Amino acid sequence: MQCFMRAPKLSKSEESILLEESRKVAALNGKRLGLQDDNDLKFLLRGSHLLKVKSNSWRRERFYKLQEDCKTIWQESKKMLRSPESQLFKMEQAMTKDGFLMYLLSDDGNVFEKAHRRVYQDMTRPLSHYFVSSSHNTYLMEDQLTGPSSTEAYIRALTKGCRCVELDCWDGPNSEPVIYHGYTLTSKILFCDVIRAIKNYAFKTSPYPIILSLENHCSLEQQKMMAHHMQTILQDMLLLAPVDSNKSLPSPEQLKGKILVKGKKLSAETEDVSDEDEAAEMEDESVKIEVESKKMSDKLKLAKELSDTVVYCRSVHFEGFDGANSRPSNEMSSFSEGKALKLAQESGTSFIQHNIKQLSRIYPAGWRTDSSNYNPVDMWNVGCQIVALNFQTKGTEMDIYQGRFQENGFCGYVLKPDFLQDQNSKFNPKSITEGPWRTRKKLQVKVISGQQLPKVNKGKNSIVDPRVIVEIFGVQRDNDKKQTRVIDNNGFNPYWNETFEFNIDVPRLALVRFMVEDFDTSTKNDFIGQFTAPFTSLKQGYRHIHLLTKNGDQYPSATLFVRINILDA
């Protein structure tokens, strides 16, 4: 019996180095396992045969136990010897093959810029100068009509970096307000339970402020209960007064650890406020009937206690771009995706200037009862900050969304480009002219190979036939899509070696998506994995792309190997 397995042929100096390293690591593992004083085991670990067969202390069980101990120490030693720290040592001034592979798969060999995995942007600008990760109807786990509501949905969104969550509040039993999608069959959850969940998970992923977007349909009594729950549960987290005397919005840095409320606020003249009901835009007939039967007035009584919780995010109806500069910066408006898209197409530059000083929230169209999503890029291109998506729905739109907020430490706030912060900017995403935004680049992507692509079709005879699709999302003229050929029956190590070229006019707004699918001639292609990143976060050279699942989680070993080259166009 010998403990060391046969190794590939090495020079004598390499063999002695490796043997010495192995013995050191084996000794450490033996000590860690409490076997450092076993003389028989020490003898085995020197690579020697154990000839002792008969003695009072020797039994067959002892022999088998020694074998197992030896194997355990050897396997643990191999793991340590394959770690980046030990593999990157140089033999004769050269990196080992395993060491080079470990380097390529490390953060240094990743396609995503390592520095962008931490907060690297200026966080002292006004809130309106940032894109904010935001969720629509956060409480829903599935569709908009009959699906369950759950506090778990808030926890999931917050742990994925979401910084603006939505609460649709209605009167509940026992004077306790509830949250659900009004006029529908979605289940109900207690408002106070949601507030507790938000308190517990608000700052686990990011220290920067949370915005609670309230859609209030409650009676005065239950509005007071909402205010009471927020103040007693959130305590010092809840922002109840301005942080300074400036007229502009405060910065994420100033609001660290704080929770802001977005909602209606009383004026000195009246106790009534206009009602904002997203359900009124839904195209489901039963919902329309409910809305019409209950909508006797578009006015709502507002409790002072709830009004006082609104400081920086006062919800108002949009009255047009005229006179926008004279409006208080704490006023913000909500737009359906259709209205926002129309404004972006017809008045792109005005929309951008509006969004420099004030916050805009965008939400999905009423016909999306299946909780599908719209393309958020069109809204970001005109500076809209709170672009709310249905986080529970996976797909291209959510991949793009998570890709945008992957940078800046995944903190939920991404600083807008300078030309979306400049009040004198003439940028219009629908008509790209010369300006500081136009820094033309040529992106060359060589898709070389894939590694350990998972089998998503669980059919008995199914084998992965992978194809890679590379897409650009940005201003309209930059949008592009190219794909490799299909590799038949090889998900383990497919080899493409194909090069694509993309021309990008506005790189600061562009995102690049790498998607792998399993091609099928008779049915819809199966999604295998993807990775999306801002163009400005890509690293050049030979890089590995670590693929993500539909849920946005990283596969343990599925990767693409590519070469990225960025040139001035």
Coordinates of C-alpha atoms in Angstrom, one line a residue:
M1 CA 0.0 0.0 0.0
Q2 CA 1.3 3.4 -1.0
C3 CA -0.1 6.8 -0.2
F4 CA 1.2 8.8 -3.2
M5 CA -0.3 8.4 -6.7
R6 CA 1.8 8.3 -9.8
A7 CA 2.4 11.8 -11.1
P8 CA 3.3 13.0 -14.6
K9 CA 6.9 13.0 -15.5
L10 CA 8.8 15.9 -14.1
S11 CA 12.4 16.9 -13.8
K12 CA 14.2 15.9 -10.6
S13 CA 14.1 19.4 -9.2
E14 CA 10.4 19.7 -9.9
E15 CA 9.8 16.3 -8.3
S16 CA 11.7 17.2 -5.2
I17 CA 9.8 20.5 -4.9
L18 CA 6.4 18.9 -5.4
L19 CA 7.3 16.0 -2.9
E20 CA 8.3 18.5 -0.3
E21 CA 5.2 20.6 -0.8
S22 CA 3.1 17.4 -0.6
R23 CA 4.6 16.3 2.7
K24 CA 4.2 19.7 4.3
V25 CA 0.6 19.9 3.3
A26 CA 0.0 16.2 4.3
A27 CA 1.5 16.9 7.8
L28 CA -0.7 19.9 8.2
N29 CA -3.8 17.9 7.3
G30 CA -2.7 15.1 9.6
K31 CA -2.5 17.5 12.4
R32 CA -5.9 19.1 11.6
L33 CA -7.4 15.6 11.6
G34 CA -5.8 14.7 14.9
L35 CA -3.6 12.0 13.4
Q36 CA -0.2 13.6 13.9
D37 CA 1.0 11.1 16.5
D38 CA 0.2 7.9 14.5
N39 CA 3.6 6.4 13.7
D40 CA 2.2 3.9 11.2
L41 CA 0.4 6.7 9.3
K42 CA 3.6 8.8 9.2
F43 CA 5.3 5.8 7.7
L44 CA 2.7 5.5 5.0
L45 CA 2.8 9.2 4.3
R46 CA 6.4 8.9 3.4
G47 CA 5.3 6.8 0.5
S48 CA 6.6 3.6 2.1
H49 CA 5.1 0.1 2.2
L50 CA 3.7 -1.0 5.6
L51 CA 5.0 -4.5 6.1
K52 CA 3.8 -5.1 9.7
V53 CA 1.3 -7.9 9.5
K54 CA 1.1 -9.6 12.8
S55 CA 1.3 -8.0 16.3
N56 CA -0.9 -7.4 19.3
S57 CA -1.8 -3.9 18.1
W58 CA -2.4 -4.9 14.5
R59 CA -5.8 -5.9 13.2
R60 CA -7.5 -5.9 9.9
E61 CA -9.8 -3.0 11.0
R62 CA -6.6 -1.1 11.8
F63 CA -5.3 -1.7 8.4
Y64 CA -8.4 -0.4 6.7
K65 CA -8.6 2.6 9.0
L66 CA -5.0 3.5 8.1
Q67 CA -5.9 3.2 4.4
E68 CA -8.9 5.6 4.8
D69 CA -6.9 8.1 6.9
C70 CA -4.1 8.1 4.3
K71 CA -6.6 8.7 1.5
T72 CA -8.4 11.5 3.4
I73 CA -5.1 13.3 4.0
W74 CA -4.0 12.8 0.4
Q75 CA -7.3 14.1 -1.0
E76 CA -7.3 17.1 1.3
S77 CA -3.7 17.8 0.4
K78 CA -4.5 17.7 -3.4
K79 CA -7.2 20.3 -2.8
M80 CA -4.8 22.6 -1.0
L81 CA -2.1 22.1 -3.7
R82 CA -4.6 23.1 -6.4
S83 CA -5.6 26.3 -4.6
P84 CA -4.6 29.6 -6.3
E85 CA -2.2 30.3 -3.6
S86 CA -0.2 27.1 -4.0
Q87 CA -0.6 26.6 -7.7
L88 CA 0.6 30.1 -8.7
F89 CA 4.2 29.3 -7.4
K90 CA 6.7 29.4 -10.1
M91 CA 8.9 26.5 -11.2
E92 CA 11.9 27.6 -13.1
Q93 CA 10.4 31.1 -13.5
A94 CA 7.2 29.8 -15.2
M95 CA 3.6 29.5 -14.0
T96 CA 2.3 26.0 -13.8
K97 CA -0.5 24.8 -16.2
D98 CA -3.0 24.4 -13.3
G99 CA -1.9 27.8 -11.9
F100 CA -2.6 29.5 -15.2
L101 CA -6.0 27.9 -15.4
M102 CA -6.8 29.0 -11.8
Y103 CA -5.7 32.5 -12.8
L104 CA -8.0 32.6 -15.8
L105 CA -11.0 31.5 -13.7
S106 CA -10.2 34.0 -10.9
D107 CA -11.5 37.5 -10.5
D108 CA -8.4 38.7 -12.4
G109 CA -9.5 36.7 -15.4
N110 CA -13.1 37.6 -15.2
V111 CA -14.7 39.7 -18.0
F112 CA -16.3 42.0 -15.4
E113 CA -14.1 44.8 -14.1
K114 CA -13.0 43.9 -10.6
A115 CA -13.0 47.5 -9.4
H116 CA -16.7 47.9 -10.3
R117 CA -17.6 45.1 -7.8
R118 CA -17.3 47.7 -5.1
V119 CA -18.9 51.1 -4.7
Y120 CA -16.6 53.3 -6.9
Q121 CA -18.9 56.1 -8.0
D122 CA -19.4 59.5 -6.4
M123 CA -22.4 58.9 -4.0
T124 CA -22.7 62.6 -2.9
R125 CA -24.8 63.8 -5.9
P126 CA -28.6 64.5 -5.6
L127 CA -30.8 61.4 -5.7
S128 CA -32.2 62.4 -9.1
H129 CA -28.7 61.9 -10.6
Y130 CA -28.8 58.1 -10.1
F131 CA -30.6 55.1 -11.6
V132 CA -32.3 53.3 -8.7
S133 CA -33.1 49.6 -8.6
S134 CA -36.9 49.4 -8.2
S135 CA -39.6 46.8 -8.0
H136 CA -43.2 47.0 -9.2
N137 CA -46.0 45.4 -7.0
T138 CA -43.2 43.9 -4.9
Y139 CA -45.6 41.8 -2.8
L140 CA -46.6 39.5 -5.7
M141 CA -44.9 36.2 -6.3
E142 CA -46.6 35.4 -9.6
D143 CA -49.2 37.1 -11.9
Q144 CA -51.2 40.3 -11.2
L145 CA -54.7 38.8 -10.9
T146 CA -54.7 35.6 -8.9
G147 CA -51.2 35.0 -7.6
P148 CA -50.1 34.9 -4.0
S149 CA -48.7 37.9 -2.1
S150 CA -45.9 37.3 0.4
T151 CA -43.3 39.1 2.6
E152 CA -40.9 36.7 1.0
A153 CA -41.2 38.7 -2.3
Y154 CA -39.9 41.8 -0.4
I155 CA -37.0 39.8 1.0
R156 CA -36.0 38.5 -2.4
A157 CA -36.1 41.9 -4.0
L158 CA -34.1 43.5 -1.2
T159 CA -31.4 40.8 -1.3
K160 CA -31.1 41.4 -5.1
G161 CA -30.2 45.0 -4.5
C162 CA -33.7 46.6 -4.9
R163 CA -33.9 50.1 -3.3
C164 CA -37.5 51.0 -4.1
V165 CA -40.3 48.7 -3.2
E166 CA -44.1 49.1 -3.7
L167 CA -46.9 48.7 -1.1
D168 CA -50.5 48.8 -2.3
C169 CA -52.4 49.5 0.9
W170 CA -56.1 48.7 1.6
D171 CA -58.3 48.5 4.6
G172 CA -58.1 45.2 6.4
P173 CA -59.9 43.5 9.3
N174 CA -59.4 44.5 12.9
S175 CA -58.2 47.9 11.9
E176 CA -55.0 46.4 10.4
P177 CA -54.2 47.6 6.8
V178 CA -53.4 44.9 4.3
I179 CA -51.3 44.8 1.1
Y180 CA -52.6 43.2 -2.1
H181 CA -53.4 44.1 -5.7
G182 CA -56.8 45.8 -5.4
Y183 CA -59.9 44.6 -7.2
T184 CA -58.2 41.2 -7.9
L185 CA -58.0 37.7 -6.4
T186 CA -54.4 38.0 -5.2
S187 CA -53.9 37.1 -1.6
K188 CA -53.5 39.6 1.2
I189 CA -50.7 40.2 3.7
L190 CA -50.6 42.5 6.7
F191 CA -48.9 45.9 6.3
C192 CA -47.1 45.5 9.6
D193 CA -45.6 42.2 8.5
V194 CA -44.2 43.8 5.4
I195 CA -42.7 46.7 7.3
R196 CA -41.0 44.2 9.7
A197 CA -39.6 42.3 6.7
I198 CA -38.3 45.5 5.2
K199 CA -36.7 46.5 8.5
N200 CA -34.9 43.2 8.8
Y201 CA -33.5 43.1 5.2
A202 CA -33.3 46.7 4.1
F203 CA -29.6 47.2 4.5
K204 CA -28.2 43.6 4.3
T205 CA -27.2 44.1 0.6
S206 CA -26.6 47.8 0.5
P207 CA -26.3 50.7 3.1
Y208 CA -28.0 53.2 0.8
P209 CA -31.6 54.5 1.2
I210 CA -34.8 52.5 0.6
I211 CA -37.9 54.2 -0.9
L212 CA -41.3 52.8 0.1
S213 CA -43.6 53.6 -2.7
L214 CA -47.1 53.8 -1.1
E215 CA -50.3 53.4 -3.1
N216 CA -52.8 54.3 -0.5
H217 CA -56.4 53.3 -0.6
C218 CA -57.1 53.2 3.2
S219 CA -59.5 55.0 5.4
L220 CA -58.3 57.7 7.7
E221 CA -58.3 55.4 10.7
Q222 CA -56.1 52.8 8.9
Q223 CA -53.8 55.4 7.4
K224 CA -53.0 56.4 11.0
M225 CA -52.3 52.8 11.7
M226 CA -49.9 52.7 8.7
A227 CA -48.0 55.7 10.1
H228 CA -48.0 54.2 13.5
H229 CA -46.5 50.9 12.3
M230 CA -43.8 52.6 10.2
Q231 CA -42.7 54.8 13.1
T232 CA -42.8 52.1 15.8
I233 CA -41.2 49.3 13.7
L234 CA -38.7 51.3 11.7
Q235 CA -37.9 53.8 14.4
D236 CA -34.7 55.8 13.6
M237 CA -34.6 54.2 10.1
L238 CA -37.6 56.2 9.0
L239 CA -36.8 59.6 7.7
L240 CA -39.2 62.2 9.1
A241 CA -37.3 65.5 8.6
P242 CA -35.0 67.0 5.9
V243 CA -31.3 66.2 6.4
D244 CA -30.3 69.7 5.4
S245 CA -31.7 73.1 4.3
N246 CA -30.7 72.7 0.6
K247 CA -33.5 72.9 -1.9
S248 CA -32.1 70.1 -4.0
L249 CA -32.6 66.4 -3.2
P250 CA -30.0 64.9 -0.7
S251 CA -27.5 62.3 -1.8
P252 CA -27.5 58.6 -1.2
E253 CA -24.5 59.2 1.1
Q254 CA -26.5 61.6 3.2
L255 CA -29.3 59.1 3.4
K256 CA -27.4 56.0 4.3
G257 CA -29.4 53.7 6.5
K258 CA -32.6 55.6 6.0
I259 CA -36.0 54.6 4.7
L260 CA -38.0 57.2 2.7
V261 CA -41.7 57.2 2.1
K262 CA -43.1 58.1 -1.4
G263 CA -46.7 59.2 -1.3
K264 CA -49.2 62.0 -1.2
K265 CA -48.7 65.0 1.1
L266 CA -51.3 67.4 2.4
S267 CA -51.2 71.1 1.4
A268 CA -52.2 74.0 3.5
E269 CA -55.4 74.4 1.6
T270 CA -57.1 71.0 1.8
E271 CA -57.3 67.6 3.4
D272 CA -58.1 66.0 0.0
V273 CA -55.5 64.6 -2.4
S274 CA -56.0 63.1 -5.8
D275 CA -56.1 59.3 -6.0
E276 CA -53.4 57.4 -8.0
D277 CA -54.6 53.9 -8.8
E278 CA -52.5 51.8 -11.1
A279 CA -55.3 49.2 -11.2
A280 CA -57.5 51.7 -13.0
E281 CA -55.2 51.1 -16.1
M282 CA -55.5 47.3 -16.1
E283 CA -57.3 45.8 -19.1
D284 CA -58.9 42.9 -17.3
E285 CA -62.7 43.3 -17.6
S286 CA -63.5 42.3 -14.0
V287 CA -61.0 44.7 -12.7
K288 CA -62.4 47.5 -14.8
I289 CA -65.9 46.9 -13.5
E290 CA -64.7 47.0 -9.9
V291 CA -62.8 50.2 -10.5
E292 CA -65.7 51.9 -12.1
S293 CA -68.2 50.8 -9.4
K294 CA -65.9 52.1 -6.5
K295 CA -64.4 55.1 -8.2
M296 CA -67.1 57.6 -7.1
S297 CA -64.5 60.3 -6.7
D298 CA -60.9 60.8 -7.6
K299 CA -60.3 62.5 -4.3
L300 CA -59.0 60.8 -1.1
K301 CA -58.9 61.9 2.5
L302 CA -55.3 61.9 3.8
A303 CA -54.4 61.5 7.4
K304 CA -51.9 64.1 8.7
E305 CA -49.9 61.4 10.4
L306 CA -49.3 59.6 7.1
S307 CA -48.7 62.8 5.2
D308 CA -45.9 63.7 7.7
T309 CA -43.9 60.6 6.8
V310 CA -43.4 62.0 3.3
V311 CA -40.4 64.2 3.1
Y312 CA -38.5 64.0 -0.2
C313 CA -40.7 61.9 -2.4
R314 CA -44.0 63.8 -2.7
S315 CA -46.2 62.1 -5.3
V316 CA -47.9 64.6 -7.8
H317 CA -49.6 64.3 -11.1
F318 CA -47.4 65.1 -14.1
E319 CA -48.6 68.5 -15.6
G320 CA -46.1 68.7 -18.5
F321 CA -42.5 69.9 -18.9
D322 CA -43.4 73.6 -18.9
G323 CA -42.2 75.3 -15.7
A324 CA -40.5 72.1 -14.5
N325 CA -37.5 74.1 -13.2
S326 CA -39.7 76.1 -10.9
R327 CA -41.2 73.0 -9.2
P328 CA -39.9 71.8 -5.8
S329 CA -37.3 69.1 -6.2
N330 CA -39.1 66.8 -3.7
E331 CA -42.0 66.4 -6.1
M332 CA -42.1 63.3 -8.3
S333 CA -44.4 61.8 -10.8
S334 CA -45.3 58.2 -11.9
F335 CA -45.8 57.2 -15.5
S336 CA -47.0 54.0 -17.1
E337 CA -44.5 52.5 -19.5
G338 CA -46.7 53.6 -22.5
K339 CA -46.9 57.3 -21.4
A340 CA -43.2 57.3 -20.6
L341 CA -42.2 55.8 -23.9
K342 CA -44.4 58.4 -25.8
L343 CA -42.7 61.3 -23.9
A344 CA -39.3 59.8 -24.6
Q345 CA -40.0 59.6 -28.3
E346 CA -41.7 63.0 -28.7
S347 CA -39.8 65.1 -26.1
G348 CA -36.6 63.1 -25.2
T349 CA -34.5 66.1 -24.4
S350 CA -37.2 67.7 -22.2
F351 CA -37.7 64.5 -20.4
I352 CA -34.0 64.3 -19.7
Q353 CA -33.9 67.9 -18.3
H354 CA -37.0 67.1 -16.2
N355 CA -35.2 64.1 -14.7
I356 CA -32.1 66.1 -13.7
K357 CA -33.9 67.8 -10.8
Q358 CA -36.9 65.5 -10.1
L359 CA -37.5 61.8 -9.7
S360 CA -39.6 59.9 -12.2
R361 CA -41.1 56.5 -11.5
I362 CA -42.1 54.2 -14.4
Y363 CA -44.3 51.1 -14.0
P364 CA -45.5 48.4 -16.3
A365 CA -48.6 48.8 -18.5
G366 CA -52.0 47.6 -17.2
W367 CA -52.2 44.9 -19.8
R368 CA -49.3 43.0 -18.4
T369 CA -51.5 41.0 -16.1
D370 CA -49.0 38.0 -16.5
S371 CA -46.3 40.2 -14.8
S372 CA -44.3 40.4 -17.9
N373 CA -41.7 43.3 -18.2
Y374 CA -40.9 46.1 -20.6
N375 CA -37.4 47.0 -21.8
P376 CA -35.9 49.3 -19.1
V377 CA -33.2 50.7 -21.3
D378 CA -35.5 53.0 -23.2
M379 CA -36.4 54.7 -19.9
W380 CA -32.8 54.9 -18.6
N381 CA -31.8 56.6 -21.9
V382 CA -33.9 59.6 -21.0
G383 CA -32.7 59.7 -17.4
C384 CA -35.7 58.1 -15.6
Q385 CA -34.4 56.9 -12.2
I386 CA -37.1 54.6 -10.7
V387 CA -37.8 52.2 -13.5
A388 CA -39.9 49.5 -11.8
L389 CA -40.0 46.0 -13.0
N390 CA -41.7 42.8 -11.9
F391 CA -38.8 41.2 -10.1
Q392 CA -40.6 37.8 -9.9
T393 CA -40.6 37.4 -13.7
K394 CA -37.4 36.1 -15.2
G395 CA -36.3 36.9 -18.7
T396 CA -34.2 39.2 -20.9
E397 CA -35.6 42.4 -19.3
M398 CA -34.7 41.2 -15.8
D399 CA -31.3 40.0 -17.0
I400 CA -30.6 43.5 -18.4
Y401 CA -31.9 45.1 -15.2
Q402 CA -29.6 43.0 -13.0
G403 CA -26.7 43.7 -15.4
R404 CA -27.1 47.4 -15.1
F405 CA -27.0 47.3 -11.3
Q406 CA -24.2 44.8 -11.1
E407 CA -21.7 47.6 -11.1
N408 CA -21.0 50.1 -8.3
G409 CA -20.9 47.3 -5.7
F410 CA -24.4 46.0 -6.5
C411 CA -25.6 48.8 -4.1
G412 CA -28.8 49.6 -6.0
Y413 CA -27.6 53.1 -7.1
V414 CA -25.8 53.7 -10.4
L415 CA -24.7 57.3 -11.3
K416 CA -26.1 58.5 -14.5
P417 CA -23.7 59.6 -17.3
D418 CA -22.7 63.3 -17.1
F419 CA -24.8 64.2 -20.2
L420 CA -27.9 63.0 -18.3
Q421 CA -27.0 65.3 -15.4
D422 CA -26.3 68.5 -17.3
Q423 CA -29.2 71.0 -17.5
N424 CA -27.8 72.3 -20.8
S425 CA -27.5 68.9 -22.4
K426 CA -29.0 68.5 -25.9
F427 CA -28.7 64.7 -25.9
N428 CA -31.6 62.9 -27.5
P429 CA -31.4 59.1 -27.7
K430 CA -33.7 59.0 -30.8
S431 CA -31.4 61.4 -32.7
I432 CA -27.8 61.0 -31.9
T433 CA -25.8 64.2 -32.7
E434 CA -22.2 65.1 -32.0
G435 CA -21.6 65.8 -28.3
P436 CA -19.8 64.5 -25.2
W437 CA -22.1 61.5 -25.2
R438 CA -20.8 60.3 -28.6
T439 CA -17.6 58.5 -28.0
R440 CA -17.7 55.9 -30.7
K441 CA -16.2 52.5 -30.0
K442 CA -15.7 49.3 -31.9
L443 CA -16.3 46.2 -29.8
Q444 CA -14.7 42.9 -31.0
V445 CA -15.9 39.7 -29.3
K446 CA -14.2 36.4 -30.1
V447 CA -16.3 33.6 -28.7
I448 CA -13.7 30.8 -28.3
S449 CA -15.2 28.0 -26.2
G450 CA -17.6 26.9 -23.4
Q451 CA -17.0 24.8 -20.4
Q452 CA -19.4 22.5 -18.5
L453 CA -22.7 23.9 -19.9
P454 CA -25.5 22.4 -17.9
K455 CA -28.2 20.1 -19.4
V456 CA -31.5 21.9 -19.0
N457 CA -33.6 19.5 -21.0
K458 CA -34.0 16.6 -18.7
G459 CA -35.1 14.2 -21.4
K460 CA -33.3 10.8 -21.3
N461 CA -31.7 11.1 -24.7
S462 CA -31.2 14.9 -24.7
I463 CA -27.7 16.2 -25.2
V464 CA -26.8 20.0 -25.2
D465 CA -26.5 21.6 -28.7
P466 CA -25.2 25.0 -27.6
R467 CA -25.2 28.3 -29.4
V468 CA -24.0 31.7 -28.1
I469 CA -25.9 35.0 -28.7
V470 CA -24.2 38.3 -28.1
E471 CA -26.5 41.3 -27.8
I472 CA -26.1 45.1 -27.4
F473 CA -28.8 47.1 -25.6
G474 CA -28.5 50.9 -25.6
V475 CA -29.7 53.8 -27.7
Q476 CA -31.6 52.6 -30.8
R477 CA -28.8 52.8 -33.3
D478 CA -26.5 50.8 -31.0
N479 CA -28.9 47.8 -30.6
D480 CA -27.5 44.7 -32.3
K481 CA -27.4 41.0 -32.0
K482 CA -25.2 38.3 -33.4
Q483 CA -24.9 34.5 -32.8
T484 CA -22.5 31.6 -33.3
R485 CA -23.2 28.4 -35.1
V486 CA -24.7 25.5 -33.2
I487 CA -22.3 22.8 -31.8
D488 CA -24.0 19.4 -31.9
N489 CA -24.0 17.1 -28.9
N490 CA -21.4 18.9 -26.8
G491 CA -22.1 20.9 -23.7
F492 CA -18.9 19.9 -21.9
N493 CA -16.4 21.7 -24.0
P494 CA -17.9 23.2 -27.2
Y495 CA -15.5 25.1 -29.4
W496 CA -16.7 28.0 -31.7
N497 CA -13.7 30.4 -32.3
E498 CA -16.0 32.9 -34.0
T499 CA -15.5 36.7 -34.0
F500 CA -18.2 39.4 -34.0
E501 CA -17.8 43.2 -34.3
F502 CA -20.2 45.9 -33.0
N503 CA -20.1 49.6 -33.5
I504 CA -21.3 51.6 -30.4
D505 CA -22.0 55.3 -30.5
V506 CA -23.0 55.9 -26.9
P507 CA -21.0 53.4 -24.8
R508 CA -22.0 55.0 -21.5
L509 CA -25.6 53.8 -22.0
A510 CA -24.8 50.4 -23.6
L511 CA -25.1 47.0 -22.0
V512 CA -23.6 43.7 -23.4
R513 CA -25.5 40.4 -22.9
F514 CA -23.9 37.0 -23.5
M515 CA -26.6 34.3 -23.7
V516 CA -26.2 30.5 -24.3
E517 CA -29.1 28.4 -25.4
D518 CA -29.7 24.8 -26.3
F519 CA -30.8 24.7 -29.9
D520 CA -33.8 22.5 -30.9
T521 CA -35.1 22.1 -34.4
S522 CA -38.6 21.1 -33.3
T523 CA -39.4 23.1 -30.2
K524 CA -38.4 26.4 -28.6
N525 CA -34.7 26.7 -27.7
D526 CA -33.9 26.1 -24.0
F527 CA -32.2 28.9 -22.1
I528 CA -28.9 27.6 -20.5
G529 CA -27.4 30.7 -19.0
Q530 CA -26.4 34.4 -19.5
F531 CA -24.3 37.2 -18.3
T532 CA -25.0 40.9 -18.8
A533 CA -22.8 43.9 -17.9
P534 CA -22.4 47.6 -18.7
F535 CA -20.1 48.1 -21.7
T536 CA -17.9 50.3 -19.5
S537 CA -17.4 47.4 -17.1
L538 CA -16.0 44.9 -19.6
K539 CA -12.3 44.0 -19.4
Q540 CA -10.3 43.5 -22.5
G541 CA -8.2 40.4 -23.3
Y542 CA -8.8 36.7 -22.9
R543 CA -11.5 36.4 -20.3
H544 CA -13.9 33.9 -18.7
I545 CA -17.6 34.7 -18.4
H546 CA -19.3 33.0 -15.5
L547 CA -22.8 32.2 -16.6
L548 CA -25.9 32.9 -14.5
T549 CA -29.1 30.9 -14.1
K550 CA -32.6 32.2 -14.9
N551 CA -32.8 33.4 -11.3
G552 CA -29.6 35.3 -11.6
D553 CA -27.5 32.9 -9.5
Q554 CA -24.1 31.9 -10.7
Y555 CA -23.5 28.4 -12.0
P556 CA -20.7 26.7 -10.1
S557 CA -18.7 25.9 -13.2
A558 CA -20.5 26.9 -16.4
T559 CA -18.4 29.4 -18.3
L560 CA -17.6 30.9 -21.7
F561 CA -14.0 31.7 -22.8
V562 CA -13.8 34.8 -24.9
R563 CA -11.5 37.5 -26.1
I564 CA -12.6 41.1 -25.8
N565 CA -11.1 44.0 -27.8
I566 CA -12.3 47.6 -27.6
L567 CA -11.1 50.1 -30.2
D568 CA -11.8 53.8 -31.0
A569 CA -14.1 53.9 -34.0

